[in-house]
Coordinates of C-alpha atoms in Angstrom, one line a residue:
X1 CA 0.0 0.0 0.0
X2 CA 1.1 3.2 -0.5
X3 CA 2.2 5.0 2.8
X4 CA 1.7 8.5 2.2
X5 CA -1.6 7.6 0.7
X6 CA -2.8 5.4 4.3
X7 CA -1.6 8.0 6.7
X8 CA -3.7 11.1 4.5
X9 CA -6.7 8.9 4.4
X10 CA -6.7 8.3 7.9
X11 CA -5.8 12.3 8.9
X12 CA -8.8 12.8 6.6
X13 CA -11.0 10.7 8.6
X14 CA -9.5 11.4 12.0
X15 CA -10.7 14.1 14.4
X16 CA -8.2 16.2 16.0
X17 CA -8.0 17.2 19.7
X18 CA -8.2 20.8 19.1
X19 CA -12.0 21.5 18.5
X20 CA -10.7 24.6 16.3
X21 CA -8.9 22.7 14.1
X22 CA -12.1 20.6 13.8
X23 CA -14.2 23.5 12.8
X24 CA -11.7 25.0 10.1
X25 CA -11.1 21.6 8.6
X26 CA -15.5 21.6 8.0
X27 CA -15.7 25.3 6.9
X28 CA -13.4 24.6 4.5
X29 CA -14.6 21.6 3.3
X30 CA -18.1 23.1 3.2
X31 CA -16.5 26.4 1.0
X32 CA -15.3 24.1 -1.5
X33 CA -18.8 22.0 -1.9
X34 CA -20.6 25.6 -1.8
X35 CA -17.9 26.8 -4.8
X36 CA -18.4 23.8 -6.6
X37 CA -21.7 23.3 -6.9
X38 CA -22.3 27.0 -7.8
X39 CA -19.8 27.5 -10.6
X40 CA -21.7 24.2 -11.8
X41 CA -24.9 26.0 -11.6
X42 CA -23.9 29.0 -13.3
X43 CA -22.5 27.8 -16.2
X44 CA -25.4 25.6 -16.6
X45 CA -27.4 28.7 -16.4
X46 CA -25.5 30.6 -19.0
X47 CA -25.8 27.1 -21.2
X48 CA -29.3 27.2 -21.1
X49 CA -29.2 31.4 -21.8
X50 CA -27.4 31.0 -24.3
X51 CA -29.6 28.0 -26.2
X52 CA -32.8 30.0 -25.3
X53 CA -31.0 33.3 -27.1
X54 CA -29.8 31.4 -30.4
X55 CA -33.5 29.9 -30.7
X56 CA -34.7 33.3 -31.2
X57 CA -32.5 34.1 -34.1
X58 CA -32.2 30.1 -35.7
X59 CA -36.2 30.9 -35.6
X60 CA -35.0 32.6 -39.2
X61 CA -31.7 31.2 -39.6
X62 CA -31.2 28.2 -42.3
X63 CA -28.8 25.2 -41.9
X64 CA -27.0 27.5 -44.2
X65 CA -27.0 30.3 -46.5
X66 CA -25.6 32.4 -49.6
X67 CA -25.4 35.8 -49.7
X68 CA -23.8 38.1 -52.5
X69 CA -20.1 38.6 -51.8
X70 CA -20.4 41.9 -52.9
X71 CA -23.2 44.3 -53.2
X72 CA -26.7 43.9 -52.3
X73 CA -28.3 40.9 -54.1
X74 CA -26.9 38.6 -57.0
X75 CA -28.4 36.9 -59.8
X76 CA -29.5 33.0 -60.1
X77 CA -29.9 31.3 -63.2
X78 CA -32.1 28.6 -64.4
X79 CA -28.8 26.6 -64.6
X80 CA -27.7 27.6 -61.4
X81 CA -31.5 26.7 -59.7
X82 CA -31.2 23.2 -61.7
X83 CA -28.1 22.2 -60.4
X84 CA -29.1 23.2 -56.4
X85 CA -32.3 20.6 -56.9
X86 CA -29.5 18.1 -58.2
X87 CA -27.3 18.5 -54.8
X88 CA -27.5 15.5 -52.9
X89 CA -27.3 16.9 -49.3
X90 CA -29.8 20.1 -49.9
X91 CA -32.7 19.1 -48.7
X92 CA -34.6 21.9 -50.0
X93 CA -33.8 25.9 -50.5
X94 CA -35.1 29.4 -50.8
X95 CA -35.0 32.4 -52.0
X96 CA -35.7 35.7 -50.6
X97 CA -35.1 39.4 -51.4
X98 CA -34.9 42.1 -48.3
X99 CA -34.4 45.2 -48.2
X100 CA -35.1 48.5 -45.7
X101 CA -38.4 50.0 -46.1
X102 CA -40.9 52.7 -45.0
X103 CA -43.4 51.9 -43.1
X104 CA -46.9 53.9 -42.8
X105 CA -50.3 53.7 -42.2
X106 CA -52.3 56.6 -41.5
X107 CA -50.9 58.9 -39.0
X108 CA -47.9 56.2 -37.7
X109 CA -44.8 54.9 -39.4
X110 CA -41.9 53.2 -38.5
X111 CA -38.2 51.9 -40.3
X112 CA -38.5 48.0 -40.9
X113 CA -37.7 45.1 -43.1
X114 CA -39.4 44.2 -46.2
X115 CA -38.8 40.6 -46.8
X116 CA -39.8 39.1 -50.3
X117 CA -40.2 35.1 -49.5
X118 CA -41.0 32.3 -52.3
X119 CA -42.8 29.1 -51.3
X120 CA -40.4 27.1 -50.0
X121 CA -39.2 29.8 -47.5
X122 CA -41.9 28.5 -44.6
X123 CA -40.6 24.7 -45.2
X124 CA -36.3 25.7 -45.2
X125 CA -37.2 27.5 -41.8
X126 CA -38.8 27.5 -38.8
X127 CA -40.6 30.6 -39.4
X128 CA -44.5 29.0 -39.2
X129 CA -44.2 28.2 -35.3
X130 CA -43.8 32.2 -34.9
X131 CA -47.4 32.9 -36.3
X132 CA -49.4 34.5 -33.6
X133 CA -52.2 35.0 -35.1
X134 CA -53.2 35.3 -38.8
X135 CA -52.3 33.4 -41.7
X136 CA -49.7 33.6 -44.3
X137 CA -52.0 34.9 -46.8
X138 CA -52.9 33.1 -50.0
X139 CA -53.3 36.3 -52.1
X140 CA -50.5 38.5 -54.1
X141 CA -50.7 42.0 -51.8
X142 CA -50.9 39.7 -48.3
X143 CA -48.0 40.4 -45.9
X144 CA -47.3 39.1 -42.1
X145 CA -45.9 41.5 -40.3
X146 CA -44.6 40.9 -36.4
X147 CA -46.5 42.2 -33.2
X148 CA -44.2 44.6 -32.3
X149 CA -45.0 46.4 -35.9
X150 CA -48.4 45.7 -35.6
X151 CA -48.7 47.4 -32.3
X152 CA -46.7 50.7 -33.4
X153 CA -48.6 50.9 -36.2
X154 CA -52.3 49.4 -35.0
X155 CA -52.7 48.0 -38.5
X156 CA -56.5 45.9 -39.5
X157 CA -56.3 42.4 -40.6
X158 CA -58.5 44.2 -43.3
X159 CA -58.6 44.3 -47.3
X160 CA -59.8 48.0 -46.9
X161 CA -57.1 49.6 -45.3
X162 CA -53.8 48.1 -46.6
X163 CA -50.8 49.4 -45.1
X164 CA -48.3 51.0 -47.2
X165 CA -44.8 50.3 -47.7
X166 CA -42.0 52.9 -49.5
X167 CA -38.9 52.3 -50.6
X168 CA -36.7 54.8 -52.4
X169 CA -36.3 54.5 -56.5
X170 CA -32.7 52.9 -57.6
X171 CA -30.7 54.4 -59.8
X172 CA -28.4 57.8 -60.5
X173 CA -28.8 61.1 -61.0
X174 CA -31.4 63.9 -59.1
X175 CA -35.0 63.7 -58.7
X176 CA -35.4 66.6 -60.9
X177 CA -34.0 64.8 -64.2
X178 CA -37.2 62.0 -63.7
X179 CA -39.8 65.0 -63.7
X180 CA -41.3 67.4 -61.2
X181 CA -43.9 65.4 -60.3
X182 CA -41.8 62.2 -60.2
X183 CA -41.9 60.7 -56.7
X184 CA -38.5 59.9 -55.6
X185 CA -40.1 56.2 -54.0
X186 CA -42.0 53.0 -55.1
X187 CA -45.2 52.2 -53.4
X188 CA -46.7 48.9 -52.3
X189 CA -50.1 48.4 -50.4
X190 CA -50.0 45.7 -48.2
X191 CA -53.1 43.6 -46.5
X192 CA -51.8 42.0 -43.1
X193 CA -53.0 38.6 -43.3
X194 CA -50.9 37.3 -40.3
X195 CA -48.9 38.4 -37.3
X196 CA -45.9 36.9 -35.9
X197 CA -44.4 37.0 -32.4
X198 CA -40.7 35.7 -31.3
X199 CA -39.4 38.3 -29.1
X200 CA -39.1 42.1 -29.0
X201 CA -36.5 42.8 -31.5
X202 CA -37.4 40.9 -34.2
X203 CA -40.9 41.3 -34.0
X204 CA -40.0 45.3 -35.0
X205 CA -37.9 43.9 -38.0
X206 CA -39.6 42.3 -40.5
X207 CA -42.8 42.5 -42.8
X208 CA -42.9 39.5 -45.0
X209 CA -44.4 39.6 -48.2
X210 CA -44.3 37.3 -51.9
X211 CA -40.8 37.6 -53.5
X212 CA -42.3 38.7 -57.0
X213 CA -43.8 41.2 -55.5
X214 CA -41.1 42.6 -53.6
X215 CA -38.7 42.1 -56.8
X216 CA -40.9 44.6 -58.3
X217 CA -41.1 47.1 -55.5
X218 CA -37.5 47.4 -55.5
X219 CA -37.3 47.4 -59.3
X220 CA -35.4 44.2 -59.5
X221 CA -35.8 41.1 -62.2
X222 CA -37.4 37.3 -61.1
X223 CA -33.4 36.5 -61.0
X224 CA -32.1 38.9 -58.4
X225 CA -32.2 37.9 -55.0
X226 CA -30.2 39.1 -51.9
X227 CA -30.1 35.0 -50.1
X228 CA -30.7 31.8 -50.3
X229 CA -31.7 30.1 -47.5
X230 CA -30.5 26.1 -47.6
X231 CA -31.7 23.2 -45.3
X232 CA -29.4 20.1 -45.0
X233 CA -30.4 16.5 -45.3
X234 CA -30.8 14.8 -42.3
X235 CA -26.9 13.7 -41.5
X236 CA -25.3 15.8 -44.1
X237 CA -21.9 17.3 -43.7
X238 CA -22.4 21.2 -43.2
X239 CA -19.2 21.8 -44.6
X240 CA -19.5 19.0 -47.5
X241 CA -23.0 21.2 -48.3
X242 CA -20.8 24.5 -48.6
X243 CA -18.6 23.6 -51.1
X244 CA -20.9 21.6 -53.0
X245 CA -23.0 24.8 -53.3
X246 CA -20.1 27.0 -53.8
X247 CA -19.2 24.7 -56.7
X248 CA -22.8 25.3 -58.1
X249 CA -23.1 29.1 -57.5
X250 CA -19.2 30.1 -57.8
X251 CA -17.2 33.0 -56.1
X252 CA -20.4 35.6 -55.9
X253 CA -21.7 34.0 -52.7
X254 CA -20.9 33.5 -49.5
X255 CA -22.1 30.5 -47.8
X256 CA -22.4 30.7 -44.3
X257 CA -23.5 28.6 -41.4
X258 CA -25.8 28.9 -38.6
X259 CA -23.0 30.0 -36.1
X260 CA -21.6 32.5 -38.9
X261 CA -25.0 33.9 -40.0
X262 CA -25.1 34.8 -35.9
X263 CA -21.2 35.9 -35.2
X264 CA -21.8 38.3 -33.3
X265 CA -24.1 36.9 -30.7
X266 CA -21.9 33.8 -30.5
X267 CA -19.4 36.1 -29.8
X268 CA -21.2 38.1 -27.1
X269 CA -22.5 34.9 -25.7
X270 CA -19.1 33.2 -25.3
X271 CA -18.0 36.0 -24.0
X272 CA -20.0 36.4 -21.0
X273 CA -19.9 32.8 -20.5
X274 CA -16.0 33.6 -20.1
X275 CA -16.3 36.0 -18.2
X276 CA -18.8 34.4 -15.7
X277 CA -16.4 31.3 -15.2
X278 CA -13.3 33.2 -14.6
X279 CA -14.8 36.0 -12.2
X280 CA -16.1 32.4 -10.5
X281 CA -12.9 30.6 -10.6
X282 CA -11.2 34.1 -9.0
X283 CA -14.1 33.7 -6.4
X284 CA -12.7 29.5 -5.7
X285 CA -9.0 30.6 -5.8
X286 CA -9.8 33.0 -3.0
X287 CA -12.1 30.1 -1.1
X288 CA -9.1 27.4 -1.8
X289 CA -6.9 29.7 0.2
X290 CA -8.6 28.3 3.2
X291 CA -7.2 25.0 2.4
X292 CA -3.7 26.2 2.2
X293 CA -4.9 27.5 6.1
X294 CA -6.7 24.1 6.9
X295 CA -3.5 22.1 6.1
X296 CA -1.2 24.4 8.3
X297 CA -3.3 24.0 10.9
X298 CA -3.1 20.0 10.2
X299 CA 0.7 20.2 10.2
X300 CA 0.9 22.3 13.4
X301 CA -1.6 20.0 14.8
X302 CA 0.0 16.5 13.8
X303 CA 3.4 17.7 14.3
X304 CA 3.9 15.0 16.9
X305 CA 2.9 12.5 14.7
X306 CA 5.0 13.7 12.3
X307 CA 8.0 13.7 14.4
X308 CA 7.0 10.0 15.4
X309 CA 7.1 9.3 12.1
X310 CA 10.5 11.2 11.1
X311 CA 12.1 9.0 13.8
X312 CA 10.5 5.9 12.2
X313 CA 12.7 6.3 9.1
X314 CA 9.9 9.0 7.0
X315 CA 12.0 10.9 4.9
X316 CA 10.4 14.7 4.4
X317 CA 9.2 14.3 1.0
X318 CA 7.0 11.4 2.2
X319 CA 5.9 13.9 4.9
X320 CA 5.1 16.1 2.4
X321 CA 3.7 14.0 0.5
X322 CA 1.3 12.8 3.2
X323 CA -0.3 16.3 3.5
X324 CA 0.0 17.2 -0.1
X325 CA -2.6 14.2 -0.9
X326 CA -4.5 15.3 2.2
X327 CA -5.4 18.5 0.7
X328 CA -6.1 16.5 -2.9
X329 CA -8.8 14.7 -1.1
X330 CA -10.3 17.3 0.7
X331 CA -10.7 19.4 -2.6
X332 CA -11.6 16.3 -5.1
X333 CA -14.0 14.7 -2.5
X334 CA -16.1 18.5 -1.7
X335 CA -15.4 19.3 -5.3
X336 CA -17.4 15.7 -6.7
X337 CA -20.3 16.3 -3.6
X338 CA -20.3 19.9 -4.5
X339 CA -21.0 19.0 -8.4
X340 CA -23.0 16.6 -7.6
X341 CA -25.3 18.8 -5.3
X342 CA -25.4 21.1 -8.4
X343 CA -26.6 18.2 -10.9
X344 CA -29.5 17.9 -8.6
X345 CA -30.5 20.9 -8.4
X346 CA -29.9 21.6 -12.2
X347 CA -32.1 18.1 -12.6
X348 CA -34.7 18.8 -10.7
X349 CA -35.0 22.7 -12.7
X350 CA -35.4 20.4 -16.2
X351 CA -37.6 18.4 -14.5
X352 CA -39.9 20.4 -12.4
X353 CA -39.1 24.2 -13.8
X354 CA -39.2 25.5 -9.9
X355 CA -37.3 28.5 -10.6
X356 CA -39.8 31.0 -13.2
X357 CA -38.7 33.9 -15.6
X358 CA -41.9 34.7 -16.1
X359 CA -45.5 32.7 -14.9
X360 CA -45.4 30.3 -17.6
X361 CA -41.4 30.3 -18.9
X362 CA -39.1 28.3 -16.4
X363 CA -35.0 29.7 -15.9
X364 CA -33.8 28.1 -18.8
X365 CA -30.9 25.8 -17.9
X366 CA -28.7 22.8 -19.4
X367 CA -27.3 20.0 -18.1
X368 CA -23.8 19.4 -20.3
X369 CA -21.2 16.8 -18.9
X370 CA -18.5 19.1 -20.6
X371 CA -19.7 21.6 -17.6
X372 CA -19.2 19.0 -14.9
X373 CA -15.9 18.0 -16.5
X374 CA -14.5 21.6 -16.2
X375 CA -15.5 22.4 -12.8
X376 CA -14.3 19.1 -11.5
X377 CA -10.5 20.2 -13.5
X378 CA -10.6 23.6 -12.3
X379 CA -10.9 22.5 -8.6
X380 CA -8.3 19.8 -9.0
X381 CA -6.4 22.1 -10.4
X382 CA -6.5 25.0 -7.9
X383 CA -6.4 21.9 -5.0
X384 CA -3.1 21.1 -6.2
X385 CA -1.7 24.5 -6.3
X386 CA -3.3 25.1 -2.7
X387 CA -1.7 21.6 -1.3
X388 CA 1.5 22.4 -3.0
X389 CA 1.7 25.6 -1.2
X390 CA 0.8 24.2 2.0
X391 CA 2.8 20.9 2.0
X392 CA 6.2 22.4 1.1
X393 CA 5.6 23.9 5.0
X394 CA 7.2 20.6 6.0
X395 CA 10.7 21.0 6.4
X396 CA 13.6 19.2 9.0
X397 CA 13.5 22.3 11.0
X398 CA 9.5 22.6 11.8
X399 CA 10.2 18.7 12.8
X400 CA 12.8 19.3 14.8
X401 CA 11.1 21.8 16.4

């Protein structure tokens, strides 16, 4: 058996004489349990933020998409569309045109998007769980349009007042070489057939409408688009898809995917989540200095037995070693209870939704074993430092002593 090994175990299990030493040794035990479980907790919580923020935007997000690599919208030819239906890994795809647009009816207006959709565009994404109310419209001048719009603007799911949508007149030159009574914008009335909800700032972005009739709006031909929107066979490579489609389409697209579409908000999320787990980890380093505390005390406490043992033929590095593993075990064995206390609580969230953002939306959270994984390494790790630090306290002299 290994003899620095035996001895720690049985100092871990062993109370000492001095009642003080007795309550240290369980306060720090307790910190690291506490510290465990909630860095656990918290970056479960920020797991399940983040996967409730990205549903938001993947709402309207493809598996991937093409978008001109220069410019505003690019041109797709009959060849082109025949060999996307030939790919093996597109499951289907859609086109769409968008633009910036005015928005106005009556009195109110507002800045929005003006989305021209074909009629695959429902099927490549998750856009028909958003409709609150409404349908999609089955009619050429039908648009859907989100709450937040439809609440600025207190627009009638009625054929009699349409809502009207500007957009300003492409081209060169001034307004006064296209006549005096030229209006410098193109006009579409729109009948709201539908309103969708996802959450506040999206529901202010977009009005959805039929892609020929936006193409006309903004003076554009059946073959200019500004995306297409791709969704993957079930099992197909992402990146496979990519080139496959860049082989079809050529250099005048980009072809990003689901995480690129959203860079920025992976980046902002990640971030956080960063900056969560180190402020955290600063939070244990300070609580681990009460093991480097805990295992003085220990030493001053057993010094006796270490002296006992010194005489017995124990060499100092086997004396150090002996509290060195002590202070492992305390760390690994509060660390393990401490993340285990967290996975029940995170459990029982998932299953019972105890803690509410709102009456009917439970805290969103996640269980990931990558989560458990690094709190269990960042505890061993800053256990070792702090039983490093406290072990090499061991010398011939303090034996002597």
């Amino acid at each position: 058996m290994n003899f620095p090994l035996y001895i720690a175990k049985r100092y871990l299990r062993s109370k000492s004489s001095q009642n003080a030493v007795n309550i240290i040794n369980f306060i720090t035990f307790l910190v690291i349990v506490i510290g465990s479980a909630a860095l656990f907790i918290v970056l479960s919580a920020f797991a399940g933020l983040k996967t409730f923020s990205l549903s938001f935007s993947n709402t309207f997000d493809p598996d991937l998409k093409a978008l001109p690599a220069s410019g505003k919208v690019f041109s797709i030819s009959p060849k082109e569309e025949e060999g996307l239906n030939n790919l093996d890994k597109i499951a289907n795809y859609a086109k769409e045109l968008e633009e910036r647009a005015y928005l106005t009816y009556k009195e109110k207006s507002t800045i929005a998007f003006i989305k021209g959709i074909d009629e695959n565009y429902r099927a490549v994404t998750g856009v028909d769980s958003t409709l609150y109310f409404g349908n999609w419209g089955d009619m050429e001048y039908h648009g859907v349009i989100g709450i937040g719009i439809y609440n600025l603007l207190g627009v009638p799911m009625s054929n009699r007042t349409p809502m009207e949508v500007l957009t300003p007149k492409p081209g060169k030159g001034s307004f006064s070489q296209q006549g005096l009574n030229a209006k410098p914008y193109n006009e579409l009335p729109l009948v709201i057939s539908g309103v969708y909800a996802i959450e506040e700032n999206l529901d202010k972005k977009y009005v959805f409408a039929q892609l020929p009739m936006v193409q006309k709006l903004l003076e554009k031909d059946s073959t200019e688009v500004s995306g297409i929107n791709f969704k993957l066979k079930e099992g197909a490579d992402p990146e496979e898809a990519r080139n496959a489609i860049k082989t079809v389409m050529g250099d005048k697209v980009l072809v990003l995917s689901r995480r690129e579409q959203n860079n920025t908000l992976y980046r902002m999320l990640n971030t956080e989540n960063l900056a969560t787990y180190l402020i955290f980890t600063l939070v244990l380093i300070i609580a681990l200095f009460n093991v480097v505390g805990a295992i003085i005390m220990m030493i001053l406490d057993k010094q006796q037995n270490s002296k006992t043992l010194y005489s017995l033929g124990t060499t100092i590095k086997e004396l150090r070693r002996i509290y060195f593993i002590q202070g492992l075990l305390v760390t690994s064995f509060g660390g393990l209870i401490g993340a285990l206390i967290g996975s029940l609580l995170i459990g029982s969230q998932l299953a019972f939704g105890w803690l509410k953002i709102t009456p009917s939306l439970a805290y969103p959270v996640e269980y990931d074993v990558m989560n458990l994984l690094i709190v269990m390494a960042t505890i061993m790790v800053l256990g070792f430092i702090s039983a490093k630090i406290a072990s090499s306290r061991i010398s011939k002299k303090l034996i002597s002593a």
